[in-house]
mmCIF file of C-alpha atoms in Angstrom:
data_model
loop_
_atom_site.group_PDB
_atom_site.id
_atom_site.type_symbol
_atom_site.label_atom_id
_atom_site.label_comp_id
_atom_site.label_asym_id
_atom_site.label_seq_id
_atom_site.Cartn_x
_atom_site.Cartn_y
_atom_site.Cartn_z
ATOM 1 C CA MET A 255 87.687 102.713 68.808
ATOM 2 C CA LYS A 256 85.716 105.272 68.982
ATOM 3 C CA TYR A 257 87.819 108.037 70.925
ATOM 4 C CA LYS A 258 85.995 110.660 73.331
ATOM 5 C CA GLU A 259 88.148 113.342 74.486
ATOM 6 C CA ASN A 260 86.733 116.326 76.976
ATOM 7 C CA LYS A 261 83.261 115.707 76.612
ATOM 8 C CA THR A 262 80.593 115.989 79.237
ATOM 9 C CA TYR A 263 77.745 114.086 78.761
ATOM 10 C CA LYS A 264 74.554 114.547 81.099
ATOM 11 C CA ASP A 265 71.059 113.358 81.451
ATOM 12 C CA LYS A 266 71.755 110.025 79.421
ATOM 13 C CA ASP A 267 69.917 107.155 79.553
ATOM 14 C CA ALA A 268 72.466 103.935 77.986
ATOM 15 C CA THR A 269 69.781 101.504 79.436
ATOM 16 C CA GLY A 270 70.488 98.283 77.800
ATOM 17 C CA VAL A 271 72.943 99.575 75.795
ATOM 18 C CA VAL A 272 75.578 97.591 74.025
ATOM 19 C CA MET A 273 78.996 99.895 74.169
ATOM 20 C CA ASN A 274 81.634 98.178 71.850
ATOM 21 C CA ASP A 275 85.142 99.781 71.366
ATOM 22 C CA TYR A 276 84.651 103.360 73.097
ATOM 23 C CA GLU A 277 87.548 105.511 74.455
ATOM 24 C CA PHE A 278 86.815 108.015 76.598
ATOM 25 C CA GLU A 279 89.506 110.466 77.953
ATOM 26 C CA ASP A 280 88.838 112.989 80.434
ATOM 27 C CA CYS A 281 85.154 112.948 80.226
ATOM 28 C CA VAL A 282 82.276 113.799 82.701
ATOM 29 C CA PHE A 283 78.884 111.986 82.896
ATOM 30 C CA GLU A 284 76.582 113.971 84.796
ATOM 31 C CA ASN A 285 72.682 112.344 85.629
ATOM 32 C CA CYS A 286 73.383 109.573 83.480
ATOM 33 C CA LYS A 287 71.865 105.621 83.693
ATOM 34 C CA PHE A 288 73.966 102.803 82.630
ATOM 35 C CA ASN A 289 71.406 100.185 83.929
ATOM 36 C CA SER A 290 72.467 96.560 82.160
ATOM 37 C CA THR A 291 74.877 98.599 79.864
ATOM 38 C CA GLU A 292 77.292 95.975 78.259
ATOM 39 C CA PHE A 293 80.832 97.407 78.016
ATOM 40 C CA ASN A 294 82.764 95.455 75.208
ATOM 41 C CA SER A 295 86.482 96.610 74.765
ATOM 42 C CA CYS A 296 86.112 100.200 76.009
ATOM 43 C CA GLN A 297 88.375 102.416 78.481
ATOM 44 C CA PHE A 298 87.932 104.879 80.714
ATOM 45 C CA THR A 299 90.632 107.187 81.559
ATOM 46 C CA ASN A 300 90.594 110.208 83.830
ATOM 47 C CA CYS A 301 86.597 110.037 83.972
ATOM 48 C CA GLU A 302 84.071 111.443 86.257
ATOM 49 C CA PHE A 303 80.546 110.019 87.290
ATOM 50 C CA LYS A 304 78.279 112.512 88.906
ATOM 51 C CA ASN A 305 75.074 111.645 90.112
ATOM 52 C CA CYS A 306 74.697 108.234 87.651
ATOM 53 C CA SER A 307 73.469 104.871 88.096
ATOM 54 C CA LEU A 308 75.416 102.166 87.292
ATOM 55 C CA VAL A 309 72.897 98.926 87.875
ATOM 56 C CA ASN A 310 73.963 95.725 86.699
ATOM 57 C CA PRO A 311 76.573 96.603 84.086
ATOM 58 C CA ILE A 312 78.554 94.226 82.052
ATOM 59 C CA PHE A 313 81.974 94.776 81.762
ATOM 60 C CA HIS A 314 84.140 92.421 79.054
ATOM 61 C CA ASN A 315 87.859 93.522 78.063
ATOM 62 C CA THR A 316 86.908 97.153 79.938
ATOM 63 C CA GLU A 317 88.992 99.158 81.879
ATOM 64 C CA PHE A 318 88.929 101.834 84.313
ATOM 65 C CA ARG A 319 91.760 104.218 85.462
ATOM 66 C CA ASN A 320 92.124 107.169 87.543
ATOM 67 C CA MET A 321 88.244 107.532 87.753
ATOM 68 C CA ILE A 322 85.993 109.600 89.694
ATOM 69 C CA PHE A 323 82.578 108.952 91.677
ATOM 70 C CA ARG A 324 80.591 111.145 92.984
ATOM 71 C CA ASP A 325 76.775 110.618 94.286
ATOM 72 C CA THR A 326 76.667 107.750 92.095
ATOM 73 C CA ILE A 327 74.608 104.344 92.528
ATOM 74 C CA LEU A 328 76.869 100.968 91.720
ATOM 75 C CA PHE A 329 75.031 98.099 91.928
ATOM 76 C CA GLY A 330 76.006 94.354 91.174
ATOM 77 C CA ILE A 331 79.880 94.926 90.435
ATOM 78 C CA ASN A 332 82.951 93.025 91.046
ATOM 79 C CA TRP A 333 85.374 95.390 90.828
ATOM 80 C CA PHE A 334 87.945 92.859 90.450
ATOM 81 C CA ASP A 335 86.421 92.512 86.668
ATOM 82 C CA LEU A 336 87.822 95.820 85.955
ATOM 83 C CA VAL A 337 91.620 95.722 86.806
ATOM 84 C CA GLY A 338 94.240 93.795 85.235
ATOM 85 C CA ARG A 339 95.696 91.057 85.862
ATOM 86 C CA GLU A 340 98.837 91.669 88.014
ATOM 87 C CA GLY A 341 99.193 89.174 90.582
ATOM 88 C CA MET A 342 97.593 88.987 93.758
ATOM 89 C CA HIS A 343 96.078 92.488 95.196
ATOM 90 C CA PRO A 344 96.129 94.683 91.845
ATOM 91 C CA SER A 345 94.966 98.277 92.476
ATOM 92 C CA ILE A 346 91.570 99.353 91.545
ATOM 93 C CA PRO A 347 91.275 101.531 89.071
ATOM 94 C CA VAL A 348 89.403 104.448 90.881
ATOM 95 C CA ASP A 349 90.697 107.265 93.073
ATOM 96 C CA ILE A 350 87.706 108.699 94.896
ATOM 97 C CA PHE A 351 84.060 107.239 95.789
ATOM 98 C CA THR A 352 82.309 110.299 97.381
ATOM 99 C CA ASN A 353 78.683 109.930 98.529
ATOM 100 C CA CYS A 354 78.145 106.528 96.656
ATOM 101 C CA THR A 355 75.283 103.865 96.969
ATOM 102 C CA PHE A 356 77.003 100.491 96.998
ATOM 103 C CA LYS A 357 74.668 97.306 96.358
ATOM 104 C CA TYR A 358 75.732 93.803 95.952
ATOM 105 C CA ASN A 359 79.349 94.794 95.165
ATOM 106 C CA THR A 360 82.296 92.725 95.664
ATOM 107 C CA PHE A 361 85.678 93.938 96.490
ATOM 108 C CA PRO A 362 87.971 90.629 96.055
ATOM 109 C CA GLN A 363 91.715 90.613 96.783
ATOM 110 C CA LEU A 364 92.492 94.431 95.919
ATOM 111 C CA SER A 365 94.595 96.880 96.642
ATOM 112 C CA LEU A 366 92.388 100.083 97.800
ATOM 113 C CA LEU A 367 95.092 101.743 99.432
ATOM 114 C CA LYS A 368 94.360 105.231 100.639
ATOM 115 C CA MET A 369 90.860 104.944 98.785
ATOM 116 C CA ASN A 370 88.254 107.962 99.969
ATOM 117 C CA PHE A 371 84.948 106.059 100.536
ATOM 118 C CA ASP A 372 83.740 109.028 102.515
ATOM 119 C CA SER A 373 79.907 109.405 103.005
ATOM 120 C CA SER A 374 79.130 106.775 101.039
ATOM 121 C CA SER A 375 76.389 103.558 101.520
ATOM 122 C CA PHE A 376 77.145 100.028 101.465
ATOM 123 C CA TYR A 377 74.650 97.347 101.491
ATOM 124 C CA ASP A 378 75.173 93.594 100.985
ATOM 125 C CA CYS A 379 78.863 94.218 99.624
ATOM 126 C CA GLU A 380 82.072 92.386 100.635
ATOM 127 C CA PHE A 381 85.555 93.366 101.162
ATOM 128 C CA THR A 382 87.858 90.338 101.345
ATOM 129 C CA GLU A 383 91.619 90.035 101.433
ATOM 130 C CA CYS A 384 92.152 93.626 100.392
ATOM 131 C CA ASN A 385 94.655 96.437 101.538
ATOM 132 C CA LEU A 386 92.808 99.245 102.543
ATOM 133 C CA LYS A 387 95.963 100.983 104.243
ATOM 134 C CA GLU A 388 94.752 104.627 105.116
ATOM 135 C CA SER A 389 91.723 104.460 103.191
ATOM 136 C CA SER A 390 88.535 106.504 104.448
ATOM 137 C CA PHE A 391 85.235 105.500 105.414
ATOM 138 C CA LYS A 392 84.634 108.665 107.209
ATOM 139 C CA SER A 393 80.491 109.082 107.647
ATOM 140 C CA ALA A 394 80.086 105.670 105.948
ATOM 141 C CA LYS A 395 76.739 103.324 106.634
ATOM 142 C CA PHE A 396 77.191 99.747 106.208
ATOM 143 C CA GLU A 397 74.700 97.265 106.003
ATOM 144 C CA LYS A 398 75.600 93.381 105.795
ATOM 145 C CA THR A 399 79.012 94.312 104.205
ATOM 146 C CA PRO A 400 81.912 92.108 105.990
ATOM 147 C CA PHE A 401 85.575 92.986 106.037
ATOM 148 C CA LEU A 402 87.261 89.875 105.822
ATOM 149 C CA LYS A 403 91.080 88.713 106.051
ATOM 150 C CA CYS A 404 91.966 92.724 105.216
ATOM 151 C CA ASP A 405 94.667 95.015 106.168
ATOM 152 C CA LEU A 406 92.996 97.715 107.762
ATOM 153 C CA THR A 407 95.859 99.680 109.305
ATOM 154 C CA LYS A 408 95.387 103.123 109.935
ATOM 155 C CA ALA A 409 92.231 103.281 107.756
ATOM 156 C CA ASN A 410 89.397 105.844 109.277
ATOM 157 C CA PHE A 411 85.678 104.655 110.334
ATOM 158 C CA SER A 412 85.071 108.411 112.073
ATOM 159 C CA ASN A 413 81.291 108.716 112.331
ATOM 160 C CA ALA A 414 81.013 105.387 110.447
ATOM 161 C CA THR A 415 78.157 103.022 111.500
ATOM 162 C CA GLY A 416 77.099 99.345 110.883
ATOM 163 C CA TYR A 417 80.237 97.953 109.993
ATOM 164 C CA TYR A 418 81.313 94.386 110.395
ATOM 165 C CA VAL A 419 85.332 94.095 110.868
ATOM 166 C CA ASP A 420 86.502 90.509 111.990
ATOM 167 C CA LEU A 421 88.895 91.205 113.887
ATOM 168 C CA LYS A 422 90.380 87.529 113.953
ATOM 169 C CA SER A 423 91.747 87.767 110.165
ATOM 170 C CA CYS A 424 91.648 91.678 109.903
ATOM 171 C CA ILE A 425 94.687 93.924 110.721
ATOM 172 C CA VAL A 426 93.366 97.086 112.140
ATOM 173 C CA LYS A 427 96.818 98.512 113.884
ATOM 174 C CA ALA A 428 96.355 102.425 114.418
ATOM 175 C CA ALA A 429 93.065 102.576 112.496
ATOM 176 C CA LYS A 430 90.191 104.809 113.943
ATOM 177 C CA PHE A 431 86.792 104.292 115.059
ATOM 178 C CA THR A 432 84.565 106.424 116.729
ATOM 179 C CA PHE A 433 82.581 105.376 120.096
ATOM 180 C CA PRO A 434 79.844 104.190 120.854
ATOM 181 C CA GLU A 435 79.899 102.452 116.898
ATOM 182 C CA ALA A 436 83.656 100.504 117.751
ATOM 183 C CA ILE A 437 81.797 98.300 120.200
ATOM 184 C CA SER A 438 80.422 96.688 117.533
ATOM 185 C CA LEU A 439 84.076 95.509 116.592
ATOM 186 C CA LEU A 440 83.507 93.245 119.527
ATOM 187 C CA SER A 441 80.724 91.169 117.532
ATOM 188 C CA SER A 442 83.614 89.139 115.492
ATOM 189 C CA LEU A 443 84.882 87.789 118.795
ATOM 190 C CA ASP A 444 81.826 86.290 120.219
ATOM 191 C CA MET A 445 81.549 87.913 123.197
ATOM 192 C CA ILE A 446 78.895 88.397 125.319
ATOM 193 C CA ILE A 447 78.911 92.420 127.313
ATOM 194 C CA GLU A 448 76.214 92.613 129.571
#
C-alpha cells in the first residue's frame, strides 16, 4: 500500500485515473477533480476535501473514516458502498458536509446521527431508512430528494427549502422546520389546503 500522510494536494485532476492501494491520512485535497476515478483498496482517514468534485467515482474495497467535505460536488455516490458491513444502519464515515452539492446520491439504511449538511444542495437524491437524529440541514436546498422511513428526531431544517418528508413513514419528533416552507410537510398526507 502507498502511504501518504499530512499532505496537501491542490489543483490535481485525477479524471479517469485508476488508484490502487493508496492510504491517505490527515491529507487535504483542494480544487481537485476525481471524475470517473476508480478507487481500488484505498483508505482515506481524517482527510478533508475542499472545493473538489467527485463525479461518478467507482469504489472497490475503499474506506472513508472521519472525513470532511466543504464546498464539494458529489455526484452519483451510493454512500453505503463506503461503510463496513456492521449490520443495519452502519455509520457513514463522514463528519461534516458543508455547502456541498449532491446529485444522484443515495443514503440507504445509514446512521447519520448528528450529521452536518448545512447550506448543502440536494438534487435527485434519496434518504431511505436512515437514522438522522439531531442532524442539521440548516439552509439546505432540496429538489426531488425524499426522506422515506427515516428517524428525523430533533433534526434541524431551519431555513431549508424544497424538502419532501414522508410523514407517514418518518419520525419527526422535535424536528425543527421554518414557516412557510413547513407547509410542504403536509404534501405527504394527501391533503388539500385551500
